[in-house]
Short mmCIF file of C-alpha atoms and ligand atoms in Angstrom, two decimals:
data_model
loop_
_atom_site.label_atom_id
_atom_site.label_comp_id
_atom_site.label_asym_id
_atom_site.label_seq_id
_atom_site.Cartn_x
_atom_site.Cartn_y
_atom_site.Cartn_z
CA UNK A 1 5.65 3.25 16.98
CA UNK A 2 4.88 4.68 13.37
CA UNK A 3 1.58 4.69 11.58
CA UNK A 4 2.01 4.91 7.68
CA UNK A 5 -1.20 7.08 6.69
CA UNK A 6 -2.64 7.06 2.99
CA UNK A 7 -4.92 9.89 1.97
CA UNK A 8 -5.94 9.72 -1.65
CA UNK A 9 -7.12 13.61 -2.72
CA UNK A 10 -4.05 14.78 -0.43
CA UNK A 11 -3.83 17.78 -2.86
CA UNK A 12 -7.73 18.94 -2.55
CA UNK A 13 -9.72 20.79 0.03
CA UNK A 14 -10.53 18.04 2.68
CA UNK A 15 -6.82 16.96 2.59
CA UNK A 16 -5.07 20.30 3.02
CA UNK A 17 -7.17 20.67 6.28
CA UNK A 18 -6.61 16.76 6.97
CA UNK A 19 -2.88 16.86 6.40
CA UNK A 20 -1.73 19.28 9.45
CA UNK A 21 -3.94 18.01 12.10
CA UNK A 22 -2.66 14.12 11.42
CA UNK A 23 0.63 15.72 11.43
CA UNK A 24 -0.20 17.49 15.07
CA UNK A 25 -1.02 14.29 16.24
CA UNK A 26 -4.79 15.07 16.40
CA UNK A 27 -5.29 11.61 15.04
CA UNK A 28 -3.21 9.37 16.84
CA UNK A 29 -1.93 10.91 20.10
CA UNK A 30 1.29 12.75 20.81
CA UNK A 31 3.52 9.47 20.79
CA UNK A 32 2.61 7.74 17.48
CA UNK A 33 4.94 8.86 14.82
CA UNK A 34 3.13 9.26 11.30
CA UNK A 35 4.25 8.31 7.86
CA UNK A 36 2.04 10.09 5.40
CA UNK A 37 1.40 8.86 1.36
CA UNK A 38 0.37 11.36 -0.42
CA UNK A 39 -2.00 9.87 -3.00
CA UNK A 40 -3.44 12.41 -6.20
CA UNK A 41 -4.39 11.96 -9.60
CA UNK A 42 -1.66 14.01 -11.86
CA UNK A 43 -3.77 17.21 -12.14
CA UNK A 44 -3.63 16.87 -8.43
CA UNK A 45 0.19 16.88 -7.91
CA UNK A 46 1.25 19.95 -7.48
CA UNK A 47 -1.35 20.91 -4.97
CA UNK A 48 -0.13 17.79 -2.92
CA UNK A 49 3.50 18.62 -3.49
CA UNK A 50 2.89 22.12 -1.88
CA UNK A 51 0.98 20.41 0.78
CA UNK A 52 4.26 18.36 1.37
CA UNK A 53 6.62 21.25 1.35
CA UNK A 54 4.17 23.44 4.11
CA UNK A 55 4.25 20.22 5.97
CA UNK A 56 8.01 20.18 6.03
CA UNK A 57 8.07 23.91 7.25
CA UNK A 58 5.31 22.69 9.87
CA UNK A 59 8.66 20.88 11.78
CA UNK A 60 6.36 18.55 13.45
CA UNK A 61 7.63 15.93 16.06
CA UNK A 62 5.65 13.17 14.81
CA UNK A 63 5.88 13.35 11.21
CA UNK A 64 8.76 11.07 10.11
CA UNK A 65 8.10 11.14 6.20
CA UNK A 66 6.13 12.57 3.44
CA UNK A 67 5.79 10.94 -0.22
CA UNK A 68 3.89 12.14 -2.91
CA UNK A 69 2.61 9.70 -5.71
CA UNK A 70 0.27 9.52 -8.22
CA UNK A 71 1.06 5.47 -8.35
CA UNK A 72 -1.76 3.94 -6.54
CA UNK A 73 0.73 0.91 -5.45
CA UNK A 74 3.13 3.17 -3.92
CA UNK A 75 0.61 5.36 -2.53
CA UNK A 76 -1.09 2.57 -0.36
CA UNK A 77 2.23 0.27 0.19
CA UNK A 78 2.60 -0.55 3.52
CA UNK A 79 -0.39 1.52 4.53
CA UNK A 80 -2.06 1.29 7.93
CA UNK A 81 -4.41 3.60 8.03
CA UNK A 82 -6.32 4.58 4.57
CA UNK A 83 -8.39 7.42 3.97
CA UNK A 84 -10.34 7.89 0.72
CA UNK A 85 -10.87 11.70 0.09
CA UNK A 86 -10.16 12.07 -3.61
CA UNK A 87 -13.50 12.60 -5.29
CA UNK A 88 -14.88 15.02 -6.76
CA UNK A 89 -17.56 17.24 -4.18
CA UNK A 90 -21.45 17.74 -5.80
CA UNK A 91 -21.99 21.55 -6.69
CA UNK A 92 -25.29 23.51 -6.00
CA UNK A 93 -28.88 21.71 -6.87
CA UNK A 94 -27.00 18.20 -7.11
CA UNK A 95 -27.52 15.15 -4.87
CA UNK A 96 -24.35 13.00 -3.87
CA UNK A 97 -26.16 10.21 -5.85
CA UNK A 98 -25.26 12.33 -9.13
CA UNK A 99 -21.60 11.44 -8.39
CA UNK A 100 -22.16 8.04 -8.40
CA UNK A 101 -20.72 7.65 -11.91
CA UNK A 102 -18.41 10.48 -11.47
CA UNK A 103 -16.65 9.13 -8.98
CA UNK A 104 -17.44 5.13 -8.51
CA UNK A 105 -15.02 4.20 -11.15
CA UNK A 106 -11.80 5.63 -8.51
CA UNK A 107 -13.14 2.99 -5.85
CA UNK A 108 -12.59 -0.15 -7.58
CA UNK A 109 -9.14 0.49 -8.34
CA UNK A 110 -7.90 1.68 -5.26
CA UNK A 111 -10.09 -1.28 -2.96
CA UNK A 112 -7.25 -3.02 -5.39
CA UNK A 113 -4.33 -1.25 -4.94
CA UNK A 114 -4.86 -1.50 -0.90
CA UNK A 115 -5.92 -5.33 -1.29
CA UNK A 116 -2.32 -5.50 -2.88
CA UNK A 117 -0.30 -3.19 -1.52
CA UNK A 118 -1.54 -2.19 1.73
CA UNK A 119 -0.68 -3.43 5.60
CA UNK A 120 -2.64 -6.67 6.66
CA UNK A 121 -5.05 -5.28 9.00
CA UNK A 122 -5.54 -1.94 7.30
CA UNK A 123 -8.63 0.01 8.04
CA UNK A 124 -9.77 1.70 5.42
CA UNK A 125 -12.05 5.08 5.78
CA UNK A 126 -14.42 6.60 2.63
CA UNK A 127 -14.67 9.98 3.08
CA UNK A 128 -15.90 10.75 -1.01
CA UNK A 129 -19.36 11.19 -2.41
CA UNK A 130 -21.31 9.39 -2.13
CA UNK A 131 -19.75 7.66 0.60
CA UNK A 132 -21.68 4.40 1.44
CA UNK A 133 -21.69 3.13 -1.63
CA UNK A 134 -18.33 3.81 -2.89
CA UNK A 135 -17.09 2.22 0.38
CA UNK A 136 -18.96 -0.50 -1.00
CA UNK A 137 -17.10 -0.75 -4.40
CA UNK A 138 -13.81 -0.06 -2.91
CA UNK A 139 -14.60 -3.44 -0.15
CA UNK A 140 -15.72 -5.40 -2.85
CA UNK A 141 -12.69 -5.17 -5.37
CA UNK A 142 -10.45 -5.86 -2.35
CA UNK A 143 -9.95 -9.49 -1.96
CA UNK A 144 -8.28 -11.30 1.14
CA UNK A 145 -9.56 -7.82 3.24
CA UNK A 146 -12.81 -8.38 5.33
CA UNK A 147 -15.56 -5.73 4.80
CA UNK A 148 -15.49 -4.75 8.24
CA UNK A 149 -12.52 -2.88 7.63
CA UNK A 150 -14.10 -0.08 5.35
CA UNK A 151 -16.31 2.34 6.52
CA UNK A 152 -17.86 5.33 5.31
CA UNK A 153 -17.95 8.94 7.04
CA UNK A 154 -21.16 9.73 8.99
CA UNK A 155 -19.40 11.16 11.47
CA UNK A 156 -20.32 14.83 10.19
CA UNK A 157 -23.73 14.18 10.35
CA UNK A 158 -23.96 12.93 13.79
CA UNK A 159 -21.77 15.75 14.70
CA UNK A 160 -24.15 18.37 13.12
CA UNK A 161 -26.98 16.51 14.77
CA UNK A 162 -25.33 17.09 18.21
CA UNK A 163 -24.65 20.62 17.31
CA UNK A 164 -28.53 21.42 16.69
CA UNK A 165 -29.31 19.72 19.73
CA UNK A 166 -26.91 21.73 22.05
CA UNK A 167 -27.95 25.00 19.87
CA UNK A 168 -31.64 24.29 20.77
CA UNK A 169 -31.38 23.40 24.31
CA UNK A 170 -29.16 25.93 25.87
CA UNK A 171 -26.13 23.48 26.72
CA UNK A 172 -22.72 22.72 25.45
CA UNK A 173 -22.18 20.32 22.87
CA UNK A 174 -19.84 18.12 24.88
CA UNK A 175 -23.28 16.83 27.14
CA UNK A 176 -25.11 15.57 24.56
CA UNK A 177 -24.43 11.74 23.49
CA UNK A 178 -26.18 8.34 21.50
CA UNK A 179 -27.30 10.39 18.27
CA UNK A 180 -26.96 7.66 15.95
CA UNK A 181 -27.58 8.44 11.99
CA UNK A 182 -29.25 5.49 10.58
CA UNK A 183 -28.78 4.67 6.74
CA UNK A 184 -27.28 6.98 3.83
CA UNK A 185 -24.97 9.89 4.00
CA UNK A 186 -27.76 11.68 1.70
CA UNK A 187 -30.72 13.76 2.73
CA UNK A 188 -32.79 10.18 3.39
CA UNK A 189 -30.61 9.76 6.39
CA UNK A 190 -32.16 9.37 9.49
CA UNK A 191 -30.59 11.39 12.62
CA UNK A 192 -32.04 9.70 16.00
CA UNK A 193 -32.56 11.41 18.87
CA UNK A 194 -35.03 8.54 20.26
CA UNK A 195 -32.10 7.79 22.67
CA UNK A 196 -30.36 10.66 22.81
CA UNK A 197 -29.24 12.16 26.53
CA UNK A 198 -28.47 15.60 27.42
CA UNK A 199 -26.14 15.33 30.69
CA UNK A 200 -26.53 11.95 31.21
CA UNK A 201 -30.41 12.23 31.15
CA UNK A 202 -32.88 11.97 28.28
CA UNK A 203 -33.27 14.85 25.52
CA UNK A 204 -36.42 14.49 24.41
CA UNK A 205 -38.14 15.67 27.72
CA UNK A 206 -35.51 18.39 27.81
CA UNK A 207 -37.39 19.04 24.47
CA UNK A 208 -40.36 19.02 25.52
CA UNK A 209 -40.17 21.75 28.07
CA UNK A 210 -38.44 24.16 24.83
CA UNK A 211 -40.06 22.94 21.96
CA UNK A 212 -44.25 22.99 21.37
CA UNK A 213 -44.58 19.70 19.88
CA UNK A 214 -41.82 17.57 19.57
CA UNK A 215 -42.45 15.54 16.88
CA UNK A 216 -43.68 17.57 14.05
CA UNK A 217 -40.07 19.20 15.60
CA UNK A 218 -38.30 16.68 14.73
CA UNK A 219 -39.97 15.64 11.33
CA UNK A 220 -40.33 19.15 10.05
CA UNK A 221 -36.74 20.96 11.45
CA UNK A 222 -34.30 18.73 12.73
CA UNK A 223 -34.18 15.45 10.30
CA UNK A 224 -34.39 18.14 7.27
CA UNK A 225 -31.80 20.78 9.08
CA UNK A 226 -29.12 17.84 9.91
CA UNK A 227 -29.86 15.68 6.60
CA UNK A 228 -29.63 19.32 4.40
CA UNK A 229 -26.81 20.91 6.48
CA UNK A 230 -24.49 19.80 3.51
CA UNK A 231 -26.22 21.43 0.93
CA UNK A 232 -27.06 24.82 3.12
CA UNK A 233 -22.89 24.66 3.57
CA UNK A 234 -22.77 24.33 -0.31
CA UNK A 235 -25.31 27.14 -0.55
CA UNK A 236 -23.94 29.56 1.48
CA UNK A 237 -19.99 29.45 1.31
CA UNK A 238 -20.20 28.32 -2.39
CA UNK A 239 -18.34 24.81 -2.28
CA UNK A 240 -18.72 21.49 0.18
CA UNK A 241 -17.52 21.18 3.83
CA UNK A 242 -13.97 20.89 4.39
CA UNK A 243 -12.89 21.87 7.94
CA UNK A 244 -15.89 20.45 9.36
CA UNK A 245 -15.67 17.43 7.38
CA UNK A 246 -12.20 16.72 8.02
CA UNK A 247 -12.99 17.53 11.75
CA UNK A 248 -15.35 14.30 11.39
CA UNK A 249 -12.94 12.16 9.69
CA UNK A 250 -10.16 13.08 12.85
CA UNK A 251 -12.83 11.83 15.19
CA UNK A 252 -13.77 9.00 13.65
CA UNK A 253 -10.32 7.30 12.52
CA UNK A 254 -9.24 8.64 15.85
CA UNK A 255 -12.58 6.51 17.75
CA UNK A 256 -12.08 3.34 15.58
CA UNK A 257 -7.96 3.23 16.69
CA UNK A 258 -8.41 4.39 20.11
CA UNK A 259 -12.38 2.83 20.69
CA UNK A 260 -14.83 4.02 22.12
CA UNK A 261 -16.87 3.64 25.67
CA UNK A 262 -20.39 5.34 24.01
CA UNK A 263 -22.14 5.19 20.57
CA UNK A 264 -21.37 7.14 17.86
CA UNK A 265 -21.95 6.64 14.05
CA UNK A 266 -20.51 4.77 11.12
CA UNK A 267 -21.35 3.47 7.60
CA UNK A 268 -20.32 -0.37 8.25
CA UNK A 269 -21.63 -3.24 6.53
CA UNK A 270 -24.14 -5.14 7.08
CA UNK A 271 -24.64 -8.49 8.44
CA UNK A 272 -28.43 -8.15 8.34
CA UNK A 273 -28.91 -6.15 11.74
CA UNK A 274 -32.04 -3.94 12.04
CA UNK A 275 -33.47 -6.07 8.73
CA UNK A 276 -30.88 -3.86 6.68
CA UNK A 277 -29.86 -6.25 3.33
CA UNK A 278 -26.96 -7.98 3.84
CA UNK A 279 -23.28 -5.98 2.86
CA UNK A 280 -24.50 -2.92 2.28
CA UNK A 281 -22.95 0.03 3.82
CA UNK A 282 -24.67 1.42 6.10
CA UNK A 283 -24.92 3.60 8.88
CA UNK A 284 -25.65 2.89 12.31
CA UNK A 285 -25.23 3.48 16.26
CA UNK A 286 -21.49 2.03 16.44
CA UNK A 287 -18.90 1.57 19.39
CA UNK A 288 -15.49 0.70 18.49
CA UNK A 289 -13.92 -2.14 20.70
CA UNK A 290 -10.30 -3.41 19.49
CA UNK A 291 -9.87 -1.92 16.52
CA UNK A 292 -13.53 -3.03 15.58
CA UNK A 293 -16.56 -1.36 14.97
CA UNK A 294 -19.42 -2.90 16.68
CA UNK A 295 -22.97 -2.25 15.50
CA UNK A 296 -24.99 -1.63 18.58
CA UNK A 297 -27.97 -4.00 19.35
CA UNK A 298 -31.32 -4.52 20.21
CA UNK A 299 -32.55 -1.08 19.98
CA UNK A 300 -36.14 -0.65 19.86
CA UNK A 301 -37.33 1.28 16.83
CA UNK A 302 -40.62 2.81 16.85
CA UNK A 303 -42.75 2.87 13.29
CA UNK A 304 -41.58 6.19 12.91
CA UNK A 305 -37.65 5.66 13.18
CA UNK A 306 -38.85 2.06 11.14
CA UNK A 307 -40.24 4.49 8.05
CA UNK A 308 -37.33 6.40 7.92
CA UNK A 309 -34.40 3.78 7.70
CA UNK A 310 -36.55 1.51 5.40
CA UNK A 311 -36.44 4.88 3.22
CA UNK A 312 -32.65 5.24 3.03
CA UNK A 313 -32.19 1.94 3.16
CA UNK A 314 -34.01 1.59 0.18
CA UNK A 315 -31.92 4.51 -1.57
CA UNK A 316 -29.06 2.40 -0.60
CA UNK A 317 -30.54 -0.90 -2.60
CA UNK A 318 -30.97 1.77 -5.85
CA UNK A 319 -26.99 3.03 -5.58
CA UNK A 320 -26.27 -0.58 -5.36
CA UNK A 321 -28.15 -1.40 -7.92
CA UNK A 322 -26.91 1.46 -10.15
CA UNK A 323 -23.62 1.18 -9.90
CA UNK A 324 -24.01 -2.98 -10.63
CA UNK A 325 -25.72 -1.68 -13.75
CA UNK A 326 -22.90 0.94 -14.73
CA UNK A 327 -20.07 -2.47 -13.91
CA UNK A 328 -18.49 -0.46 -10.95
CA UNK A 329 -19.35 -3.69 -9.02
P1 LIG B 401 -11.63 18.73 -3.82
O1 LIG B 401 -12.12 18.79 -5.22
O2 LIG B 401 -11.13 19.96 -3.18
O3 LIG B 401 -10.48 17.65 -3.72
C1 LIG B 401 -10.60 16.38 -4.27
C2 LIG B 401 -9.19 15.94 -4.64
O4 LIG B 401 -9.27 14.57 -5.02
C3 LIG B 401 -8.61 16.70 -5.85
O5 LIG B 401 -7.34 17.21 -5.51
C4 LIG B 401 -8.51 15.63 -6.93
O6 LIG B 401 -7.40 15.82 -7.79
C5 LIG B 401 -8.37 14.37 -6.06
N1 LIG B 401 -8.71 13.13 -6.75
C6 LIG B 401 -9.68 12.91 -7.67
N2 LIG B 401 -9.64 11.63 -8.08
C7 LIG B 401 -8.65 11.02 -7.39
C8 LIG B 401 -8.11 9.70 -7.40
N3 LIG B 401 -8.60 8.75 -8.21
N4 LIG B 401 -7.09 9.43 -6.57
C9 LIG B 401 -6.55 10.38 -5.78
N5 LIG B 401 -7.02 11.65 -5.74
C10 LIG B 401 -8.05 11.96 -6.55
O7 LIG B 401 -12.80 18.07 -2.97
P2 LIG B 401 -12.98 18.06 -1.37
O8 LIG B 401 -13.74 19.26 -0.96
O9 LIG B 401 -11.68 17.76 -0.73
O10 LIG B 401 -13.99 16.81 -1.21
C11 LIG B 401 -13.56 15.50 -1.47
C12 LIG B 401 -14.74 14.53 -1.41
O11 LIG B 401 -15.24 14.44 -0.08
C13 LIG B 401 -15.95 14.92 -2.27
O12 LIG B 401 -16.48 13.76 -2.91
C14 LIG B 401 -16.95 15.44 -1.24
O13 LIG B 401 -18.27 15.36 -1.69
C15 LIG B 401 -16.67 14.50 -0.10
N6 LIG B 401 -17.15 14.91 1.23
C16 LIG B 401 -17.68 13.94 2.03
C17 LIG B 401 -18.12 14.25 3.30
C18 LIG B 401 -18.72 13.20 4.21
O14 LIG B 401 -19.21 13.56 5.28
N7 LIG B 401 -18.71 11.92 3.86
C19 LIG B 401 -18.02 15.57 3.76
C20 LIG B 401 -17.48 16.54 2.92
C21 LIG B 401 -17.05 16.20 1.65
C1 LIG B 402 -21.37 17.19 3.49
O1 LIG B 402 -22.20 16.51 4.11
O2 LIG B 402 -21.11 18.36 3.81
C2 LIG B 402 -20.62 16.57 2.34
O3 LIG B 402 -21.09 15.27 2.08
C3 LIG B 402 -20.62 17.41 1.12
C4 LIG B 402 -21.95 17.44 0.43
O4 LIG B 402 -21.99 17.21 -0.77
O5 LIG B 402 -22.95 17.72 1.11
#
């Protein structure tokens, strides 16, 4: 079989380290062939076309074609998969809020261009700033595609919350599991380790026996450390993520295609689980079960956890709000 892929930003940062691993079949498994669109704005072309050419030298298996467009029609025709890179990334001492007008206005337009153009049952994936919300432009200017079929990247944040977790206990990354991130990819997001296990067992007595006081831990070091790791990345290597992040969007394209048996994290909308407003994007504890993603239930949230998703949640009512004001939506 043969998977037509669009990413939009193909000629940026995230895409170059996107393109090669899709094309290595990190995304969909050594037997599914790939068809990759190539979707930039003109300034971007040239980048992408290079892209194309090192992708032609890469003589992989799977790859049957590569076409480079700056035609938002042709970019998404036929697509199965779509993933939404091309944005621009926030700088040092900005928020991803501040790109809200920057970058809103390429969401409506291309939730379009898929709604016309794309593959019925194509799943589309927001990987640009800031991501919740412009998932939530892009869903809303698509008519005829259900909302459950966007979601935004949170994956890098549960990832990095797994990381610190392994990093403070002593064990590999692979044994920790259920670290949900609850509301915005922003620094109000909430990473929960309230259910968290380390090798099939609990973490936060595994905490207990490292760390003094767990929660002051947890308020004053690991929330801030996960929900800032962006900006420390920005900090210290002088532009966004980009290996990492594209790392994030590989695992979670690959975990909504394949499914999953555990919980991991997406920004999906909302049908008004955990008292989160109705269709907004947000994130939450997620399995993906044909194809689906499938918020996961009945969790109890103590006033603590409660504080902290009302918080983002509420930052997500504000970008909603904003980019109503600025017509986006
Ligand atoms: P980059 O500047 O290197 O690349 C962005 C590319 O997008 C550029 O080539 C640009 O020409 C292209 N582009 C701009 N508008 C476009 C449009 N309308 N259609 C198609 N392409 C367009 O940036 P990057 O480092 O690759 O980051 C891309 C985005 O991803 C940024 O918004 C960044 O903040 C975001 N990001 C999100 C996460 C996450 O976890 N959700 C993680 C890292 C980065
Ligand atoms: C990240 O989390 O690394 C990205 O969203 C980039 C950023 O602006 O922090």
């Amino acid at each position: 079989m043969t998977t037509t892929i669009t990413l939009t930003g193909a000629g940026g940062q995230i895409g170059y380290a996107l393109l090669f691993r899709i094309a290595a079949g990190d995304l969909l498994g050594p037997d599914e062939k790939v068809r990759l669109r190539l979707l930039e704005i003109p300034r971007g072309l040239a980048a992408a076309e290079g892209a194309a050419l090192e992708l032609q030298d890469g003589a992989f298996d799977l790859l049957e074609h590569v076409e480079v467009t700056d035609d938002a029609a042709v970019g998404f025709d036929g697509c199965d998969l779509a993933l939404l890179v091309g944005a621009r990334p926030r700088g040092p001492g900005m928020e991803r809020g501040d790109l809200l007008a920057a970058n809103g206005g390429i969401f409506g337009p291309q939730g379009r261009a898929i709604a016309e153009n794309a593959a019925r049952g194509v799943r589309v994936t927001v990987v640009g700033n800031p991501a919740n919300t412009n998932t939530l432009i892009a869903a809303a200017h698509a008519d005829g595609i259900p909302a459950e079929r966007f979601s935004a990247l949170t994956r890098l944040d549960e990832n990095r919350a797994r990381a610190q977790l392994a990093q403070t206990l002593g064990v590999p990354v692979g044994t920790i599991a259920r670290v949900p991130i609850w509301g915005n990819h922003s620094a109000t997001q909430f990473p929960d380790v309230s259910h968290a296990t380390v090798a099939g067992l609990p973490v936060v007595p595994a905490l207990e026996k490292i760390v003094d006081d767990v929660p002051t831990w947890l308020d004053e070091t690991f929330v801030p450390r996960v929900a800032k790791r962006g900006a420390e990345i920005i900090q210290v290597r002088g532009s966004s993520s980009v290996a990492s992040a594209a790392n994030a969007t590989i695992d979670h394209v690959r975990d909504w295609v394949a499914g999953t048996e555990d919980w991991t994290s997406a920004g999906v909308v909302s049908h008004g689980e955990y008292g989160v407003p109705e269709g907004l994007i947000c994130s939450f504890p997620v399995r993906a079960i044909d194809g689906e993603w499938r918020i996961v239930e009945g969790l109890e949230l103590d006033d603590r956890a409660r504080a902290r998703i009302d918080a983002s949640v509420a930052e997500l009512v504000e970008e909603r709000d904003a980019v109503r004001a600025l017509g986006l939506l």
